[in-house]
mmCIF file of N, CA and C in Angstrom:
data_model
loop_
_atom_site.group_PDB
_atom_site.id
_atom_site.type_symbol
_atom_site.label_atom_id
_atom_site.label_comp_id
_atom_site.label_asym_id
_atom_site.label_seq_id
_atom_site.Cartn_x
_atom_site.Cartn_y
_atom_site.Cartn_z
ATOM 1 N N UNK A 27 205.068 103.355 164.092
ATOM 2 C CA UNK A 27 204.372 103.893 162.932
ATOM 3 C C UNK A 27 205.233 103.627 161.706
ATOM 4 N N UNK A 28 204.650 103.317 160.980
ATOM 5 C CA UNK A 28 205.212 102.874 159.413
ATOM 6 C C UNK A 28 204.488 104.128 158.370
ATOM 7 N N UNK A 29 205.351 103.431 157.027
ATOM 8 C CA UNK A 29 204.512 104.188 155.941
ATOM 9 C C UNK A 29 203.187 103.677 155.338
ATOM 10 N N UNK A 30 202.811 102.556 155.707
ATOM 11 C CA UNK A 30 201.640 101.792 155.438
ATOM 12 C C UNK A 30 200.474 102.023 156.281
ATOM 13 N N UNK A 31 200.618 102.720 157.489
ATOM 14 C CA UNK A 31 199.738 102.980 158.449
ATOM 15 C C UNK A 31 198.528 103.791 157.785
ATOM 16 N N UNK A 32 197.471 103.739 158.083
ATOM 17 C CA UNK A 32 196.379 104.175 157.546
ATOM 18 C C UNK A 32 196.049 104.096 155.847
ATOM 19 N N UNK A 33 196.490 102.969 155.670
ATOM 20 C CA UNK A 33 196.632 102.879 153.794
ATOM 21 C C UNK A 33 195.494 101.327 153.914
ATOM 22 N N UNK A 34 194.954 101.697 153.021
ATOM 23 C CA UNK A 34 194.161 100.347 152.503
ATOM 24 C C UNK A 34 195.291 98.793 152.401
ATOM 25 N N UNK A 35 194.706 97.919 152.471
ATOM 26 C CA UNK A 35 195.615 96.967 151.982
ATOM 27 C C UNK A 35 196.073 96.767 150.384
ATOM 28 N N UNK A 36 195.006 97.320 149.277
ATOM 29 C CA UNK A 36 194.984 97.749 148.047
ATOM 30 C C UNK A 36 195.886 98.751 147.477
ATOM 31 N N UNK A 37 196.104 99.778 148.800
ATOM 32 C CA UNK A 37 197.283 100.804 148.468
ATOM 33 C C UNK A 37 198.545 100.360 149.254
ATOM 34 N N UNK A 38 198.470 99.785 149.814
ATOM 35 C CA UNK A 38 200.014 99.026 150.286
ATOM 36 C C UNK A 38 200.503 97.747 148.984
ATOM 37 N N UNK A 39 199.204 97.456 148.247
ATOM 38 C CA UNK A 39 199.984 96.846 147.154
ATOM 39 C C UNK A 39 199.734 95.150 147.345
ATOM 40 N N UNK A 40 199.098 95.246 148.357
ATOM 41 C CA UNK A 40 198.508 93.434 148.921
ATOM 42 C C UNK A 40 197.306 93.275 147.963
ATOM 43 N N UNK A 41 197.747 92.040 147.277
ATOM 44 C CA UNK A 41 196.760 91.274 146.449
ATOM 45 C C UNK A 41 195.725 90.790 147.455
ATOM 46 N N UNK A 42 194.412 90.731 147.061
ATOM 47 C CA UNK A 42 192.768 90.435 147.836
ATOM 48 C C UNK A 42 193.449 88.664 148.053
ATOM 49 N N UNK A 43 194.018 87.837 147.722
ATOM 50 C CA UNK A 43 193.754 86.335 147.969
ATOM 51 C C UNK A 43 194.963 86.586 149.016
ATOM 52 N N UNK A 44 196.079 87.453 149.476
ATOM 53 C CA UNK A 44 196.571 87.422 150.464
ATOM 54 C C UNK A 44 196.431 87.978 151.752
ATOM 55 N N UNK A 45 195.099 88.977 151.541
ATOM 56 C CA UNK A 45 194.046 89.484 152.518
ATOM 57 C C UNK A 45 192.916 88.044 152.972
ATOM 58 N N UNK A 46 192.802 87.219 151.956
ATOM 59 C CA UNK A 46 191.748 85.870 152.505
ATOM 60 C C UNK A 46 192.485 84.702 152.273
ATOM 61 N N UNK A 47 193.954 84.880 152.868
ATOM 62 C CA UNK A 47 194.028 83.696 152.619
ATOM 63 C C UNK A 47 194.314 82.999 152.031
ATOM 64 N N UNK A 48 194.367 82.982 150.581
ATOM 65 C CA UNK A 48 193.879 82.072 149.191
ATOM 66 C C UNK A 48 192.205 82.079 149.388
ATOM 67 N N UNK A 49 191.115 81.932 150.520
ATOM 68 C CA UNK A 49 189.687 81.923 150.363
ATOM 69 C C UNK A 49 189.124 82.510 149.279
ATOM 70 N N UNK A 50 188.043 81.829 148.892
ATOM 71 C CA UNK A 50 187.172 82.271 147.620
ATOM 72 C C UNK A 50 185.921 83.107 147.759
ATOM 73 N N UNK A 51 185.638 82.101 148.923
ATOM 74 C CA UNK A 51 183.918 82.341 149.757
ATOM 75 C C UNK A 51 183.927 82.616 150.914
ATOM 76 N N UNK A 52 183.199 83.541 151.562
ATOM 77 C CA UNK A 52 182.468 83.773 152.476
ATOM 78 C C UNK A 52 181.890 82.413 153.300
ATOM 79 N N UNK A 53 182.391 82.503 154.619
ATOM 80 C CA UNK A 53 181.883 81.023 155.595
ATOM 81 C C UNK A 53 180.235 81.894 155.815
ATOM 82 N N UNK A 54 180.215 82.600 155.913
ATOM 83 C CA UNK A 54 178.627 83.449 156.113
ATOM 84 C C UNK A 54 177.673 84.240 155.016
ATOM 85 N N UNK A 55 176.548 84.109 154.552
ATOM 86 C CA UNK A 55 175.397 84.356 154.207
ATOM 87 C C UNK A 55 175.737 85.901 154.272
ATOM 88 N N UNK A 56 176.233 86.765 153.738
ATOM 89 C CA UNK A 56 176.611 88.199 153.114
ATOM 90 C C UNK A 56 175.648 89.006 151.995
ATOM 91 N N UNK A 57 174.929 89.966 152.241
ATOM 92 C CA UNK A 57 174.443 90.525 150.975
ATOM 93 C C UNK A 57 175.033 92.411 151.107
ATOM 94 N N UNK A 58 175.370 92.575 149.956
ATOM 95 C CA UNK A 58 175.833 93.829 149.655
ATOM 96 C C UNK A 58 175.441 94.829 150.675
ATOM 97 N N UNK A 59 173.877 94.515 150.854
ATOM 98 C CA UNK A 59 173.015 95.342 152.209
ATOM 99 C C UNK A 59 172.618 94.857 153.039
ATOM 100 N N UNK A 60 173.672 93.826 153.986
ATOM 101 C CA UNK A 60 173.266 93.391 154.610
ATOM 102 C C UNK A 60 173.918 94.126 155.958
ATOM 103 N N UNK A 61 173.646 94.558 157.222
ATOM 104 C CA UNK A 61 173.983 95.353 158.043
ATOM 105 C C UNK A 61 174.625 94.924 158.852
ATOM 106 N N UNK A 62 175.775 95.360 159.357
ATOM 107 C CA UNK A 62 177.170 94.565 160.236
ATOM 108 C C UNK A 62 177.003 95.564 161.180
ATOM 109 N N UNK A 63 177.654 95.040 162.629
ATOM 110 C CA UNK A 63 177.817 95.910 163.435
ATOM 111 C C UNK A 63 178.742 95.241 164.591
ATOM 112 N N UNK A 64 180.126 95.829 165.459
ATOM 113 C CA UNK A 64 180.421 95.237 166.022
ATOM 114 C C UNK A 64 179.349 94.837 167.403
ATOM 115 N N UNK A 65 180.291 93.912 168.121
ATOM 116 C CA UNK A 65 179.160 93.271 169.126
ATOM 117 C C UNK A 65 180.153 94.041 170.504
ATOM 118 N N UNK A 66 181.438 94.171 170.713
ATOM 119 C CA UNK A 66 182.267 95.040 171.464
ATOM 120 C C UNK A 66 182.920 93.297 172.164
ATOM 121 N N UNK A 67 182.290 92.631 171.686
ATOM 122 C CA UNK A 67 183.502 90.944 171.767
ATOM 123 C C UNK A 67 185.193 91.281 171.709
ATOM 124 N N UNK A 68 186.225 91.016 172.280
ATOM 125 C CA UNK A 68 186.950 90.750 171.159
ATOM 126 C C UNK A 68 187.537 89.595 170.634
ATOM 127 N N UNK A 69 187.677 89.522 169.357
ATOM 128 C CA UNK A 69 188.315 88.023 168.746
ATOM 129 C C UNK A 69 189.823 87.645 169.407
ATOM 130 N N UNK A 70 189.343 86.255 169.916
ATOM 131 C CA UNK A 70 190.482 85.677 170.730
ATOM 132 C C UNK A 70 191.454 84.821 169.690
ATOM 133 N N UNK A 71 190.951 84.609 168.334
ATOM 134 C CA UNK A 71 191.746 83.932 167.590
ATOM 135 C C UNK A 71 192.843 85.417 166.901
ATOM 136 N N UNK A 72 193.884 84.939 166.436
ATOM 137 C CA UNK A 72 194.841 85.845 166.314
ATOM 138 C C UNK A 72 194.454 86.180 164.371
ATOM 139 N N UNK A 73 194.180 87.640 163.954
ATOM 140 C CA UNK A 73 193.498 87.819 163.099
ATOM 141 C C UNK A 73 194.633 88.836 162.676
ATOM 142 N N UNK A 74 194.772 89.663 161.359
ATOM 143 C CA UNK A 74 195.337 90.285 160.567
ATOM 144 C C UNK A 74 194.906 91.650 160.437
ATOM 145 N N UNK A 75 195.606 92.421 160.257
ATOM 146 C CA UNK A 75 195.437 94.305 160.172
ATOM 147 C C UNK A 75 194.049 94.727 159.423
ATOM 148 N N UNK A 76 193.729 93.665 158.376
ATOM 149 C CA UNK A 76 192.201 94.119 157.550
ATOM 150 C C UNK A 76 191.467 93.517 158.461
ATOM 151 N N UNK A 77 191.538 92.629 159.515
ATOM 152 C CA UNK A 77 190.460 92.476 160.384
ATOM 153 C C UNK A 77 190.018 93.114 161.348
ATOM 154 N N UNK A 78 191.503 94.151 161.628
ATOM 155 C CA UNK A 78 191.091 95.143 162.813
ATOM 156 C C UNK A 78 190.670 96.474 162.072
ATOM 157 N N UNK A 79 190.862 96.896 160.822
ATOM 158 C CA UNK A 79 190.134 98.395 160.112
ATOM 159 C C UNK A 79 188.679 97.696 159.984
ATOM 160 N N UNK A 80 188.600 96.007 159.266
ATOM 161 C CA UNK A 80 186.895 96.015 159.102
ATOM 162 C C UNK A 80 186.691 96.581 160.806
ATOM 163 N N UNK A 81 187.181 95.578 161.809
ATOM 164 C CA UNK A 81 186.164 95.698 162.883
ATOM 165 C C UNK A 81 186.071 97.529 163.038
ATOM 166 N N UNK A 82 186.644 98.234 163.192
ATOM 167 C CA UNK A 82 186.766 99.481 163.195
ATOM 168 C C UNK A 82 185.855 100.130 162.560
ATOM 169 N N UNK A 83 185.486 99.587 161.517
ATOM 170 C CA UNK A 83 184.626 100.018 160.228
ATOM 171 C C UNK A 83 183.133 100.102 160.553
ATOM 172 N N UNK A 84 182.913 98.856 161.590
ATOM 173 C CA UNK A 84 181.660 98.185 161.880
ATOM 174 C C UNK A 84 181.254 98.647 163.495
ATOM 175 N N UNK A 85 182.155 99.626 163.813
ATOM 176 C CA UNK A 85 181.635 100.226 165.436
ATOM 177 C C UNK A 85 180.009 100.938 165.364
ATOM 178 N N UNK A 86 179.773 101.112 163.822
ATOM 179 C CA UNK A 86 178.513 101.962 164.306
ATOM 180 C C UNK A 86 177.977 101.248 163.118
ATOM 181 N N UNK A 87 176.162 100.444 162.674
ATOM 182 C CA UNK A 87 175.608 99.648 162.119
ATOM 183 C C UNK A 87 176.031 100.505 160.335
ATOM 184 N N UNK A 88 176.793 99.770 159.572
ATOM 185 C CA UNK A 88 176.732 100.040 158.463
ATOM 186 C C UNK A 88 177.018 98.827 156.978
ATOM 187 N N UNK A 89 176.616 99.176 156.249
ATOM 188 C CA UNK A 89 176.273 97.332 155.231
ATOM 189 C C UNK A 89 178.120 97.434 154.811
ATOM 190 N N UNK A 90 177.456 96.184 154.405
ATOM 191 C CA UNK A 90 178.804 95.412 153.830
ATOM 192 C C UNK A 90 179.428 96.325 152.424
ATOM 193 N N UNK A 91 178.448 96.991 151.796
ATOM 194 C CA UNK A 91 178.908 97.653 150.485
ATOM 195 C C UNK A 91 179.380 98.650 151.622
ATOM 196 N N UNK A 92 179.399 99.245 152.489
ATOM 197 C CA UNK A 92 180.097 100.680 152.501
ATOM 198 C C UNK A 92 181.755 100.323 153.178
ATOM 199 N N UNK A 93 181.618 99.260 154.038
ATOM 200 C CA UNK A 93 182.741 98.825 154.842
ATOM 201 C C UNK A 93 184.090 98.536 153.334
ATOM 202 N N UNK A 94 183.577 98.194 152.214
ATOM 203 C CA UNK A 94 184.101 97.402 150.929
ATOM 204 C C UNK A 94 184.570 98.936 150.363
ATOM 205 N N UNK A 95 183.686 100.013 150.373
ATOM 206 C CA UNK A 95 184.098 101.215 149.536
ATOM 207 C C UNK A 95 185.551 102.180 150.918
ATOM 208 N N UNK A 96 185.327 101.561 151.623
ATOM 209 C CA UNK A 96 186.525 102.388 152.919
ATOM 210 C C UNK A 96 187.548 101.354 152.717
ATOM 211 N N UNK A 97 187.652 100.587 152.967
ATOM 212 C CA UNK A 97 188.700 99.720 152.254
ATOM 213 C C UNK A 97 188.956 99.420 151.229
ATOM 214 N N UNK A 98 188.140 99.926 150.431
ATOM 215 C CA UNK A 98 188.743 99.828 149.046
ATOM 216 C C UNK A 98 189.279 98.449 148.437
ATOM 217 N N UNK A 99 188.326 97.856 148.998
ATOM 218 C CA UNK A 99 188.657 95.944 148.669
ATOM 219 C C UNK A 99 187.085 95.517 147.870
ATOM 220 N N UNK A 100 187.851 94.605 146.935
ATOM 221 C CA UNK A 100 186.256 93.985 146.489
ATOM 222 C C UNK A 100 185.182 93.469 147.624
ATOM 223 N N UNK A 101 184.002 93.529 147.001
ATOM 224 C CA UNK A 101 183.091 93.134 148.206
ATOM 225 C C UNK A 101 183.477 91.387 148.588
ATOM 226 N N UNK A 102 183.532 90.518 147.733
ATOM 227 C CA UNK A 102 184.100 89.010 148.273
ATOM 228 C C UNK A 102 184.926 89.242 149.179
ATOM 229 N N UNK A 103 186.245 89.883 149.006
ATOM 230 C CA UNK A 103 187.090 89.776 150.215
ATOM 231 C C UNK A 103 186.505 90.545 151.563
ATOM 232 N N UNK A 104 185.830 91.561 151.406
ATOM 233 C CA UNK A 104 184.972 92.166 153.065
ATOM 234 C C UNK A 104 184.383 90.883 153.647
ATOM 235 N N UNK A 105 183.417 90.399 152.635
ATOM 236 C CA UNK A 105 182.535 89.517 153.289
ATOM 237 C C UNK A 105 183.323 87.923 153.708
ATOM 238 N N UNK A 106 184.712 88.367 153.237
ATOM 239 C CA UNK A 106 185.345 86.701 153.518
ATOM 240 C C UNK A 106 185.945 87.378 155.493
ATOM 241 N N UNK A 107 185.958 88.438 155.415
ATOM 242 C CA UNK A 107 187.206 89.099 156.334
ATOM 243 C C UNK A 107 185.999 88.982 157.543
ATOM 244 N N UNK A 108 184.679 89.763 157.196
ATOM 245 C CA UNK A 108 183.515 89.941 157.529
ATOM 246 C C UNK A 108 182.755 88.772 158.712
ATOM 247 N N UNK A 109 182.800 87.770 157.620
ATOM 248 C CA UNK A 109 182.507 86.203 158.009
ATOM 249 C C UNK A 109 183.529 85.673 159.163
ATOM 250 N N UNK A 110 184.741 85.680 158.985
ATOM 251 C CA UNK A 110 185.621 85.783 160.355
ATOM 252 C C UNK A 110 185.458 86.248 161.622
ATOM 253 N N UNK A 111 185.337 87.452 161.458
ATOM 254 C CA UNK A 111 184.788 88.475 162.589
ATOM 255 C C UNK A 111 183.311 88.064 163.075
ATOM 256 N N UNK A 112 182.571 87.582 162.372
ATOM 257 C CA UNK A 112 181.423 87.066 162.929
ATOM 258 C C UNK A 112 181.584 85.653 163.688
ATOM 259 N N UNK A 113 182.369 84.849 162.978
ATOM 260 C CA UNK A 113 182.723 83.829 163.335
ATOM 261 C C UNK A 113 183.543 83.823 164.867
ATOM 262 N N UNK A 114 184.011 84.888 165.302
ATOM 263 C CA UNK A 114 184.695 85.118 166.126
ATOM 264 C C UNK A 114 183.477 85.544 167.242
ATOM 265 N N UNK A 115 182.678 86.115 167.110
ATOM 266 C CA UNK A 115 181.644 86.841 167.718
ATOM 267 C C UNK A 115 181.858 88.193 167.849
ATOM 268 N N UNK A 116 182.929 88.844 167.084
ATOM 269 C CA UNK A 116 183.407 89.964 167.382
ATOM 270 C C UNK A 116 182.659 90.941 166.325
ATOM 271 N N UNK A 117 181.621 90.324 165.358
ATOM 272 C CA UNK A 117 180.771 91.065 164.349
ATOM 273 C C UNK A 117 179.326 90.575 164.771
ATOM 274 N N UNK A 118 178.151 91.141 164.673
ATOM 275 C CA UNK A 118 177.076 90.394 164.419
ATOM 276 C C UNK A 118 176.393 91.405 162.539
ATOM 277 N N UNK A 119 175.085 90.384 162.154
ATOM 278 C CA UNK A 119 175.028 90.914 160.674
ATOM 279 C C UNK A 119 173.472 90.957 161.219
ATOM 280 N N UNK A 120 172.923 91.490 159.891
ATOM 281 C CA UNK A 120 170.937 91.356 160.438
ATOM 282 C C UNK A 120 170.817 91.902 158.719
ATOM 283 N N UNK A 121 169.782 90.747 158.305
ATOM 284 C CA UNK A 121 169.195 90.166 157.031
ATOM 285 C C UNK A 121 168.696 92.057 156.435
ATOM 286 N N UNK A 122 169.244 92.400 155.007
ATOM 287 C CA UNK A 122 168.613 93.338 155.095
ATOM 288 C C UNK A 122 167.175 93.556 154.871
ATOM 289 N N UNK A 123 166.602 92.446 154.545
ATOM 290 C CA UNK A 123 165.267 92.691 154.095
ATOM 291 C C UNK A 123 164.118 92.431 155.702
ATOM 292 N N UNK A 124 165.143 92.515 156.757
ATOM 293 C CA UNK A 124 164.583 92.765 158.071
ATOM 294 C C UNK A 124 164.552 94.054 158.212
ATOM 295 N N UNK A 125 165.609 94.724 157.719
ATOM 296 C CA UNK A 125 165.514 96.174 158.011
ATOM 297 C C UNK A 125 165.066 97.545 157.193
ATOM 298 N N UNK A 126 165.034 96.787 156.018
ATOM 299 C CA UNK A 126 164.337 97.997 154.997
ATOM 300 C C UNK A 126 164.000 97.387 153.934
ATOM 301 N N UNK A 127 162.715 97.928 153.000
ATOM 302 C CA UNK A 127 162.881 97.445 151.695
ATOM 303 C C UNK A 127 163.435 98.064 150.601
ATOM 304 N N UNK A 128 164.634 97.288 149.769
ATOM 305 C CA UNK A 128 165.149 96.964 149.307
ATOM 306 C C UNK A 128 164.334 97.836 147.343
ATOM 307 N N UNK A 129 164.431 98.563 147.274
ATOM 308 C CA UNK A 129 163.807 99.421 146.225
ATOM 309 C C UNK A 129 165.127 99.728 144.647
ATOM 310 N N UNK A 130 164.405 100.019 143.924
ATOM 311 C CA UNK A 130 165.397 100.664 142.730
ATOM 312 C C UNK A 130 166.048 101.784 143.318
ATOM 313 N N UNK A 131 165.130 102.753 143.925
ATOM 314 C CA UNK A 131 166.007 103.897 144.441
ATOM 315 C C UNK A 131 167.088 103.748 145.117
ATOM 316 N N UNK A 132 166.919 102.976 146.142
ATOM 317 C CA UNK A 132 168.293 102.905 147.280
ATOM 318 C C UNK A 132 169.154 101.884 146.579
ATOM 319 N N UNK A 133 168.674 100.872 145.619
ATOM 320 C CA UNK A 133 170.067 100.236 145.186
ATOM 321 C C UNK A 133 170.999 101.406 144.252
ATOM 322 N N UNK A 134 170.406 102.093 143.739
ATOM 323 C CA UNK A 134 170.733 102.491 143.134
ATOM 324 C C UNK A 134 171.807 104.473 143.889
ATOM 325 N N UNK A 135 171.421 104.696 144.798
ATOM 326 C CA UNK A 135 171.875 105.526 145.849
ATOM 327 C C UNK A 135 173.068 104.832 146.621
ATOM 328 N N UNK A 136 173.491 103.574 146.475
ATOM 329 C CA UNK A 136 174.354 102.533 147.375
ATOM 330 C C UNK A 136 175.105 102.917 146.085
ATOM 331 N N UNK A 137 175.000 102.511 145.022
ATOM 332 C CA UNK A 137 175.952 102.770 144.197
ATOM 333 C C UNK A 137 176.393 103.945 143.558
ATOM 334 N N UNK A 138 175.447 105.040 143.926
ATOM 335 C CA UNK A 138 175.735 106.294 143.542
ATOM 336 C C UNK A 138 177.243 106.418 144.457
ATOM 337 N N UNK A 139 177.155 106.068 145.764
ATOM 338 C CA UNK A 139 178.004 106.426 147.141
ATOM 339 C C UNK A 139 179.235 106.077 146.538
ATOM 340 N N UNK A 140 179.354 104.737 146.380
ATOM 341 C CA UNK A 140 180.192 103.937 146.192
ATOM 342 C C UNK A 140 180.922 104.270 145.217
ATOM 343 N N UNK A 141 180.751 104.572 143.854
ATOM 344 C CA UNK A 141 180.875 105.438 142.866
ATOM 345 C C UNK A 141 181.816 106.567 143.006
ATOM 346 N N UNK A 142 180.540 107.312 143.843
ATOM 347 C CA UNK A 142 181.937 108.776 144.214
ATOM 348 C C UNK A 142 182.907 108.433 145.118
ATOM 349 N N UNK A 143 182.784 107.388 146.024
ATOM 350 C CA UNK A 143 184.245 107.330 146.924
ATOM 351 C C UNK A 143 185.268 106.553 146.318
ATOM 352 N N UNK A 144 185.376 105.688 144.764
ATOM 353 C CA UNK A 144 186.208 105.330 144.131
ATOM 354 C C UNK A 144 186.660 106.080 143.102
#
């Protein structure tokens, strides 16, 4: 156990391009509401501490904006970290406009959330 244990990568003081990498983009098709969930895979490629809180994040179906407000990372870097984990098979995603429509109210309730947890 360290002093960094349970700290965002943002509060340990790690810049977002050394959380991706240097990456810019997302290898995967990401929308703010788009719904992640782990698959219980695990990734056999050797991955980094923000890849094991996302997967952690994603044990029970929740979008990409909320996984971004618990880590406390911009949404580009979730969805770059995100895209990995899928890539791995250790995430799967589902289109949100498969699962709900997409209204003023609830965009606007996503950001109410988001809001109060920053």
């Amino acid at each position: 156990m360290n002093a960094f244990d349970g700290q965002s990568p943002r509060e340990q003081g790690i810049r977002p391009y050394l959380v991706t990498n240097g990456r810019t983009h997302p290898s995967a098709a990401l929308d703010l509401l788009s719904m992640v969930r782990s698959t219980g895979q695990v990734p056999h490629d050797v991955l980094g501490p923000e890849h094991s809180q996302t997967l952690r994040l994603c044990r029970s179906p929740t979008t990409v904006a909320e996984v971004a407000g618990h880590l406390r990372q911009p949404a580009v870097v979730v969805k770059i970290l995100l895209s990995d984990l899928i890539g791995t098979g250790a995430v799967t995603t589902h289109d949100p406009t498969a699962t709900a429509d997409v209204t003023p109210d609830l965009i606007e309730k996503v950001l109410h959330g988001l809001r109060s947890r920053l």
